[in-house]
Short mmCIF file of C-alpha atoms in Angstrom, two decimals:
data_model
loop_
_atom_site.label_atom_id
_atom_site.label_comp_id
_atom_site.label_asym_id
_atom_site.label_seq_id
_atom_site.Cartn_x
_atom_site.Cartn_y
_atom_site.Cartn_z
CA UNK A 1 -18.40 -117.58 146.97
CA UNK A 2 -18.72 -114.03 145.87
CA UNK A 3 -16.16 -112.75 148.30
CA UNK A 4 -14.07 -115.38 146.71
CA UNK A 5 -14.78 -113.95 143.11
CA UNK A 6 -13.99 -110.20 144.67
CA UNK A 7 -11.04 -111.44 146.38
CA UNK A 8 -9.45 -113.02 143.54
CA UNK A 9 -10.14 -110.02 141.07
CA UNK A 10 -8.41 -107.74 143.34
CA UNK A 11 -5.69 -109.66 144.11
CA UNK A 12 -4.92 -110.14 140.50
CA UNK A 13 -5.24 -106.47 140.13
CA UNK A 14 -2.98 -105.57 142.89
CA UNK A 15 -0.06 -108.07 141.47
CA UNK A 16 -0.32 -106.09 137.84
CA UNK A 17 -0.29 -102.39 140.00
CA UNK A 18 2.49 -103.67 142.92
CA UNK A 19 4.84 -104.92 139.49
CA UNK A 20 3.83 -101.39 137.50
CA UNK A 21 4.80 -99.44 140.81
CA UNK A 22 7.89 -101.47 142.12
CA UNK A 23 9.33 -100.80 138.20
CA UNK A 24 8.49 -97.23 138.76
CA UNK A 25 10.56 -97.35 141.97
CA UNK A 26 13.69 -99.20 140.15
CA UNK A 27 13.24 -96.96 137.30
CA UNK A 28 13.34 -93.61 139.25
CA UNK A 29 15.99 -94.79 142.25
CA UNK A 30 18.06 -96.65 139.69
CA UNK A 31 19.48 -93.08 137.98
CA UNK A 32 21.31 -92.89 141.69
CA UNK A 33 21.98 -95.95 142.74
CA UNK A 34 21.80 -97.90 139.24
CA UNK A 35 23.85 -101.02 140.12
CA UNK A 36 21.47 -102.17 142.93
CA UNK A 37 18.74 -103.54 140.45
CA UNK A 38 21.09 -106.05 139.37
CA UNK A 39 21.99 -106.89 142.79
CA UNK A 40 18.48 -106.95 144.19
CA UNK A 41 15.62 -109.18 142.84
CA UNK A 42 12.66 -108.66 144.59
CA UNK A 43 10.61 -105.93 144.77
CA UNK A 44 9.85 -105.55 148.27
CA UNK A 45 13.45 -105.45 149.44
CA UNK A 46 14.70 -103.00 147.00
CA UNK A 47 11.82 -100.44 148.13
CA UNK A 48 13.29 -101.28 151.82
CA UNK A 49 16.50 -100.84 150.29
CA UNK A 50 15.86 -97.48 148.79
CA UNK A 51 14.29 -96.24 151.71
CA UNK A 52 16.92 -97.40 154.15
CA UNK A 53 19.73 -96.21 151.60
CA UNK A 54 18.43 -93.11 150.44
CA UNK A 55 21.71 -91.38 149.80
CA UNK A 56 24.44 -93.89 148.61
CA UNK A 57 27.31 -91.56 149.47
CA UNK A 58 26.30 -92.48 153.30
CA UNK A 59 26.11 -95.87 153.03
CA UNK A 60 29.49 -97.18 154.78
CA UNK A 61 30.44 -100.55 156.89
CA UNK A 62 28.97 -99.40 159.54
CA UNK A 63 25.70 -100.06 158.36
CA UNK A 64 26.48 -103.31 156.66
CA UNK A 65 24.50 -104.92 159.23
CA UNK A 66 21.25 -102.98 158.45
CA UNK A 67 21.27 -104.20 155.12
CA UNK A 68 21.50 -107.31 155.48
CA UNK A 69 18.35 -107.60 157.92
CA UNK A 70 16.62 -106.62 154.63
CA UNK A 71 18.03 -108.72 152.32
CA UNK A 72 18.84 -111.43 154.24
CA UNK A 73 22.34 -112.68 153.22
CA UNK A 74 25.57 -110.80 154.70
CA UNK A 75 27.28 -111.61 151.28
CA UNK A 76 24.93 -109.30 149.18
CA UNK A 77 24.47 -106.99 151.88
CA UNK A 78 28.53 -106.76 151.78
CA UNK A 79 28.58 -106.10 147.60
CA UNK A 80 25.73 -103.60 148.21
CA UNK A 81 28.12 -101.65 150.48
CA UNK A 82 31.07 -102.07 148.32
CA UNK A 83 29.18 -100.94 145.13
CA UNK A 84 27.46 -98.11 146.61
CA UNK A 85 31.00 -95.97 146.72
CA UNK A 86 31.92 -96.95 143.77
CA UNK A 87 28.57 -96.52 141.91
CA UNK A 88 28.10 -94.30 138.73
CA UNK A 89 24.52 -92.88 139.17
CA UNK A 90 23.47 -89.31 139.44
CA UNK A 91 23.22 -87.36 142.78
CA UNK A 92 19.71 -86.26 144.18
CA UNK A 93 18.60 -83.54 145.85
CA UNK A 94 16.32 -84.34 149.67
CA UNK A 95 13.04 -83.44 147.43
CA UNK A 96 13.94 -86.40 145.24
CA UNK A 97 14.66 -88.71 147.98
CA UNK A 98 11.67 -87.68 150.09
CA UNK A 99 9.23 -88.48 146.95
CA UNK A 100 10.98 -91.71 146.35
CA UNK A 101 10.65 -92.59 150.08
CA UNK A 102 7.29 -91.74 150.11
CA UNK A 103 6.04 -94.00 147.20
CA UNK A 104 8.39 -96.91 148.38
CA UNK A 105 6.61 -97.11 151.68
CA UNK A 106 3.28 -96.81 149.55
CA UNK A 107 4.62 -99.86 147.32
CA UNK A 108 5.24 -101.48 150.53
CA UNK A 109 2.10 -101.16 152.38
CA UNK A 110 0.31 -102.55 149.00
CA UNK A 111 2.77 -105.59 149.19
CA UNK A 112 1.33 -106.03 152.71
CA UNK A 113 -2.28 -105.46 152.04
CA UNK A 114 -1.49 -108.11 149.24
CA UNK A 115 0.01 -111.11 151.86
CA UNK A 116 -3.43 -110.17 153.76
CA UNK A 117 -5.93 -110.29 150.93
CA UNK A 118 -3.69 -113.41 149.85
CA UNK A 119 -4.56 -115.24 153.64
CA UNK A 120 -8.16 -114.37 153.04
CA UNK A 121 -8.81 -115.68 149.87
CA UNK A 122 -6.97 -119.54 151.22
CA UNK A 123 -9.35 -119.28 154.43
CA UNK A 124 -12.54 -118.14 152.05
CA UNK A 125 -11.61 -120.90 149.46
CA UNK A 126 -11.20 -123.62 152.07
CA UNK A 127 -14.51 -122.79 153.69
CA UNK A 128 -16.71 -122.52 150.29
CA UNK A 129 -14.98 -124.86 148.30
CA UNK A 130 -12.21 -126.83 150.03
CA UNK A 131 -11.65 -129.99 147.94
CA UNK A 132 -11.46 -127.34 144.37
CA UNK A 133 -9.00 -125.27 146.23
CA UNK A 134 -7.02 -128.90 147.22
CA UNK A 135 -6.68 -129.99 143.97
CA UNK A 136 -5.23 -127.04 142.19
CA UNK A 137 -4.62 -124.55 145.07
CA UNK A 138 -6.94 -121.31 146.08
CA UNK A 139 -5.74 -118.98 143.41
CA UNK A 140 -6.65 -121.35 140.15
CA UNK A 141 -9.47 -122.34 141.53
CA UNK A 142 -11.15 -119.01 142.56
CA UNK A 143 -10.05 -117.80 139.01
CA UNK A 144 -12.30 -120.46 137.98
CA UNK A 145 -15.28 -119.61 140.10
CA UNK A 146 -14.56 -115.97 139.24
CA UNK A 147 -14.74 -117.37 135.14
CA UNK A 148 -17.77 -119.12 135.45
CA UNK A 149 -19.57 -116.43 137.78
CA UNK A 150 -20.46 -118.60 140.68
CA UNK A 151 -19.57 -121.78 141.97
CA UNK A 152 -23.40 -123.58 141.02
CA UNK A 153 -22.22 -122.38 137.22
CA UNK A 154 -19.15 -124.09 137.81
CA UNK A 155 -20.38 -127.40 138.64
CA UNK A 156 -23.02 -127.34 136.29
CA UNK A 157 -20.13 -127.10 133.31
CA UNK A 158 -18.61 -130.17 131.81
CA UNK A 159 -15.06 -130.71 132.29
CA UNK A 160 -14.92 -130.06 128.57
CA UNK A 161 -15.51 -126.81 129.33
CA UNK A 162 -13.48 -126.42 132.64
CA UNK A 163 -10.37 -127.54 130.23
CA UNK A 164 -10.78 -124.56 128.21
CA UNK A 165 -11.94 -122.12 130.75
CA UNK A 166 -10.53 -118.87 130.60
CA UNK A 167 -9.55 -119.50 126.49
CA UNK A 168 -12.52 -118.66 125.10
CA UNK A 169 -11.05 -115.81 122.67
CA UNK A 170 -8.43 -118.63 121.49
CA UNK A 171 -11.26 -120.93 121.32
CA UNK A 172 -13.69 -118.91 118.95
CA UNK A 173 -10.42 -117.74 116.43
CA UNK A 174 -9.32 -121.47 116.29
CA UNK A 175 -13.12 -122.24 115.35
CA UNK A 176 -13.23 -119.29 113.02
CA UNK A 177 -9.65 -119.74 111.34
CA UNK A 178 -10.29 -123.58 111.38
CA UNK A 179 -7.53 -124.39 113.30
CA UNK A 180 -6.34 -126.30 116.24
CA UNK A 181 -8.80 -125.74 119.35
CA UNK A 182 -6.66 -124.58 122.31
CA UNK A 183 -5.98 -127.83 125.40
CA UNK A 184 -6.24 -125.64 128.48
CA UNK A 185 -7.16 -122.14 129.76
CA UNK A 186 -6.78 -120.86 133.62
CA UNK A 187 -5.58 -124.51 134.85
CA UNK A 188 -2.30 -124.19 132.48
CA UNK A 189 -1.26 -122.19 135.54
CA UNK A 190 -1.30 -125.41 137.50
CA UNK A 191 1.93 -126.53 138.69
CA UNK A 192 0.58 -130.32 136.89
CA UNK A 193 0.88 -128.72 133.43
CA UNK A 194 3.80 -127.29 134.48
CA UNK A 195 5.46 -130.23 135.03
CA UNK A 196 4.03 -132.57 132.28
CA UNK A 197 6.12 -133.10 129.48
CA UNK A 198 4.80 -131.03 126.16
CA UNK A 199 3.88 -134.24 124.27
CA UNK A 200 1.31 -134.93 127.61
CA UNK A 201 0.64 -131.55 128.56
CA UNK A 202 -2.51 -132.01 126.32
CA UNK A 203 -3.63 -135.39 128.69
CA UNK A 204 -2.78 -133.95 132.08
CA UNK A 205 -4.87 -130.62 131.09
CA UNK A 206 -7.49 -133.07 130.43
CA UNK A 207 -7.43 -135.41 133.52
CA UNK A 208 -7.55 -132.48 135.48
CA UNK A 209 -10.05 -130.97 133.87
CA UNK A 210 -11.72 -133.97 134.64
CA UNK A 211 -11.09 -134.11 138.30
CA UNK A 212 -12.05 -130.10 139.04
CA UNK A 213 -15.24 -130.68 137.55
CA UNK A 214 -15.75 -133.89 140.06
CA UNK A 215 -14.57 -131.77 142.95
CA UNK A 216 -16.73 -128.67 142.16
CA UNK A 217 -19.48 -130.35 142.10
CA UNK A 218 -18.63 -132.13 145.69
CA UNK A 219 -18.62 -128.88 146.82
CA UNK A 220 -21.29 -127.04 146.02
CA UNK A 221 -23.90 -130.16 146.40
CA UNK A 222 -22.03 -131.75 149.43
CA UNK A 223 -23.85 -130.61 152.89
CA UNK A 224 -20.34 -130.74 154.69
CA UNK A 225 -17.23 -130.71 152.07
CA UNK A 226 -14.05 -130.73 153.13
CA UNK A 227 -10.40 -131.37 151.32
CA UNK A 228 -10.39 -135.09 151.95
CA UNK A 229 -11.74 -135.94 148.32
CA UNK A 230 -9.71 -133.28 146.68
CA UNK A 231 -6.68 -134.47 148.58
CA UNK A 232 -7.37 -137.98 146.96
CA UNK A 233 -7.61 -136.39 143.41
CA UNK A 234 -4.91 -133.94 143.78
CA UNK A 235 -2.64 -137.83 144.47
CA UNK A 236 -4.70 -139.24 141.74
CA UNK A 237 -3.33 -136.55 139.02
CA UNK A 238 0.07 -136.65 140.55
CA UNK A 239 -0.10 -140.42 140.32
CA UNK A 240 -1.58 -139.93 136.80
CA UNK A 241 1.40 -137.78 135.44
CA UNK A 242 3.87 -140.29 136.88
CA UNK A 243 2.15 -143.09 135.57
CA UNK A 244 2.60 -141.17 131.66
CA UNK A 245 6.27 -140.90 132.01
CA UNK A 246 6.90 -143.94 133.27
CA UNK A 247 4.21 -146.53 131.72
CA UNK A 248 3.03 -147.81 135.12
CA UNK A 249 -0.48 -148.94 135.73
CA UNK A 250 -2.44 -147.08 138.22
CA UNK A 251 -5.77 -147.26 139.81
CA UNK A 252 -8.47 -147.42 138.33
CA UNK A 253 -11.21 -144.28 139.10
CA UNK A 254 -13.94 -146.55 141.06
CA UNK A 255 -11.16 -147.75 143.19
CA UNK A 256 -9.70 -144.35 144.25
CA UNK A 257 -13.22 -143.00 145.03
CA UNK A 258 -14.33 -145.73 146.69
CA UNK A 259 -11.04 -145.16 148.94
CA UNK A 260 -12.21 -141.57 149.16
CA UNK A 261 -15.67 -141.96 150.33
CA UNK A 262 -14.31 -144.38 153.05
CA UNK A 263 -12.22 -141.37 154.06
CA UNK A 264 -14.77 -139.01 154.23
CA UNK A 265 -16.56 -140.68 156.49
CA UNK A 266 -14.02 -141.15 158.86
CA UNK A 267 -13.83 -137.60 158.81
CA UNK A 268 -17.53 -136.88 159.23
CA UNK A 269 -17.17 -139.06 162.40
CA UNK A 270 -13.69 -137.23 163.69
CA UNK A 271 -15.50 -134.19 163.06
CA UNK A 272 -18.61 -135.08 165.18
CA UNK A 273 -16.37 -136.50 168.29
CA UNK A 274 -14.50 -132.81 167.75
CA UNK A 275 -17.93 -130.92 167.92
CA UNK A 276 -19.40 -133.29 170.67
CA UNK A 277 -15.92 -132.99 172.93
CA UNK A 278 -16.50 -129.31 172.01
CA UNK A 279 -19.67 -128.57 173.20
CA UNK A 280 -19.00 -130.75 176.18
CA UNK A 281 -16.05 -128.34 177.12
CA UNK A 282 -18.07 -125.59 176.43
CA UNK A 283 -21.47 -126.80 178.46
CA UNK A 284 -18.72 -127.98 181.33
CA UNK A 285 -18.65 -124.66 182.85
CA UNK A 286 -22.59 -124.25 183.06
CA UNK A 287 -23.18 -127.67 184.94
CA UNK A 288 -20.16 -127.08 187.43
CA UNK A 289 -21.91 -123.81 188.10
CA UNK A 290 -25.38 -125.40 188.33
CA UNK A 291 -23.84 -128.60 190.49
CA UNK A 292 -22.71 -125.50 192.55
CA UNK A 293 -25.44 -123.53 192.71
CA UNK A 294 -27.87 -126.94 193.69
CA UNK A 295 -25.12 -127.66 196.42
CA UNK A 296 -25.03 -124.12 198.22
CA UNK A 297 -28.97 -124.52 198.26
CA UNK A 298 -28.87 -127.71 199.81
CA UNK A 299 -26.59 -126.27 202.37
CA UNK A 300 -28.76 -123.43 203.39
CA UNK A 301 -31.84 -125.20 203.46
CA UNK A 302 -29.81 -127.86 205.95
CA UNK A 303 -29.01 -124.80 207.67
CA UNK A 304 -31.86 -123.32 207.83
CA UNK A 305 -33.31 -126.43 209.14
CA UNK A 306 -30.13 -127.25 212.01
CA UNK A 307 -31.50 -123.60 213.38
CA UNK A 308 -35.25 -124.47 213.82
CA UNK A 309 -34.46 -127.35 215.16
CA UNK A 310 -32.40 -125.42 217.69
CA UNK A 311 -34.40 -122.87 218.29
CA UNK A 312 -37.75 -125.50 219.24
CA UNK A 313 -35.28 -127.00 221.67
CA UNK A 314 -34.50 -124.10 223.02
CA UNK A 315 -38.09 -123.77 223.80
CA UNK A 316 -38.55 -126.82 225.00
CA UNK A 317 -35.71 -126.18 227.66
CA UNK A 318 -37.57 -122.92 228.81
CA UNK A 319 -40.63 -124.26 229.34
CA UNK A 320 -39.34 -127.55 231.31
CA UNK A 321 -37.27 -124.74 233.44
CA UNK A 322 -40.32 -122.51 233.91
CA UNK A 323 -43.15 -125.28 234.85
CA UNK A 324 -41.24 -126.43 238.08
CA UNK A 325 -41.36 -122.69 239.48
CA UNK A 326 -44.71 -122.48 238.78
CA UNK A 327 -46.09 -125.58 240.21
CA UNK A 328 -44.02 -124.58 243.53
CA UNK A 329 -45.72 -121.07 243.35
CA UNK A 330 -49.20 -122.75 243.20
CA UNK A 331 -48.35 -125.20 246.31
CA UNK A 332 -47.47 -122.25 248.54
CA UNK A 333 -50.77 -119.84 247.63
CA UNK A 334 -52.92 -122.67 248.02
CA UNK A 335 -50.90 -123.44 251.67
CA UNK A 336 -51.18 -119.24 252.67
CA UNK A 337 -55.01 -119.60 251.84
CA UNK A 338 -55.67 -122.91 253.78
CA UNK A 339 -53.76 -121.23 257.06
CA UNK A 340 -56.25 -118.40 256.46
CA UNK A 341 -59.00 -120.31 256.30
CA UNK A 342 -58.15 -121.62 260.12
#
């Protein structure tokens, strides 16, 4: 969980440094080729742009095609082409455009680096706390973690507190002033506050509250969490906000965790075939080899034994051949001697 709460401070570090430098890019390209900022939203493909462009007074047809592999629409890429010969800015000097180049392609690597960090914090959120992270995504909910200092501090607070997380300045001048306590901190970034209506905004932030502090606390106490309770929730506010605007009954909370504990063991049990299967398929290699191994043994001991048995009849078939010759040997000396004797 601390590589969560590192994560998440440096990736909301990078976003305030990648806007501050991508401005500085617009800002300092934009006295040559001022009419592409209007023409060009995002930040990443006007630093491609400049970088690809450089010069405007080269930018003809012929290259229509280049542009719009960076921006992705031919239409654009044709009213970049078209403005650039008609455009008003300044003209640079290959100093100007090398130094713009080079911090574009800076601005662009820390884009990239951000899209990685971005990847690492959803896999690091879904392994420490997966149903938190399914209930109000991996950003929100390692801002929280980050907030409270750990995930343990987090599920020790009351939803009360989760509600307001993140407001505590507003908090302590509302108590101080004595005036209206603030209804939500880091989860007003939520897309459910979002889209609540104002007059509910207040309820939502609440019932949300409510359910992060249920699905922290699943996660740091469960032995093996996973995102099928904070699926369930993430329905349950959904169903919630639905249920405001439109008056509709909805389920009651015993109900919809009694559904979810149902579902999480089903999952415990899909899980276990997955790890059993897995192991099996893993261990599968080591037994063929062993049948193997047992089987070539086998073989050369039944060798082994096919040859002694060979090589004792072998000797039997000598010594069957020899004894006849000898016995005849034996006759004729004892014959010779007899004859000698007369």
């Amino acid at each position: 969980e601390y590589m969560d709460i590192q994560a998440i401070s440096l990736l909301d570090q990078m976003d305030k440094d990648i806007n501050t430098f991508a401005m500085r890019v617009r800002e300092w390209y934009g006295w040559h080729f001022p009419e592409l900022k209007k023409l060009v939203n995002d930040n990443a493909q006007y630093c491609s742009l400049a970088i690809l462009i450089r010069n405007k007074s080269t930018l003809s047809s012929d290259r229509q095609q280049e542009v719009a592999d960076v921006v992705g629409d031919d239409a654009v890429a044709a009213e970049i082409v078209a403005t650039a010969s008609i455009s008003m800015g300044m003209d640079f000097v290959d100093a100007d455009f090398a130094n713009i180049e080079c911090f574009a392609r800076r601005v662009l690597n820390l884009t990239r680096f951000r899209t990685q960090l971005h990847q690492y914090l959803v896999d690091k959120m879904n392994a420490v706390a997966p149903n938190l992270a399914a209930l109000i995504g991996e950003q929100i909910g390692g801002r929280l973690i980050c907030q409270a200092g750990s995930l343990t501090n987090l599920a020790k607070y009351p939803a009360s507190t989760v509600q307001i997380l993140g407001a505590e300045k507003a908090l302590f001048r509302a108590l101080k002033m004595k005036g209206n306590t603030p209804k939500y901190g880091l989860i007003f970034h939520s897309s459910f506050i979002g889209k609540a209506p104002k007059e509910h905004k207040g309820r939502i932030s609440r019932f949300l509250a409510n359910k992060a502090s249920i699905c922290s606390r699943l996660d740091c106490f469960l032995e093996t969490p996973n995102r099928v309770f904070g699926d369930i929730l993430h329905a349950q506010v959904d169903e919630r906000l639905k249920s405001l605007q439109s008056g509709e009954e909805m389920k009651t909370n015993q109900e919809i965790m009694a559904e979810a504990v149902v579902a999480y063991n089903k999952s415990l049990k899909r899980s276990k075939k997955r790890k059993a299967s897995a192991e099996a398929d893993e261990e599968a290699p080591a037994v063929a080899a062993a049948d193997d191994a047992a089987e070539l043994k086998k073989r050369r001991k039944e060798e082994k034994r096919r040859r002694k048995e060979a090589a004792q009849a072998a000797a039997l078939t000598e010594l069957v051949e020899e004894a006849p010759a000898d016995t005849s040997e034996k006759k004729k000396k004892k014959k010779r001697k007899q004859q000698e004797m007369e």
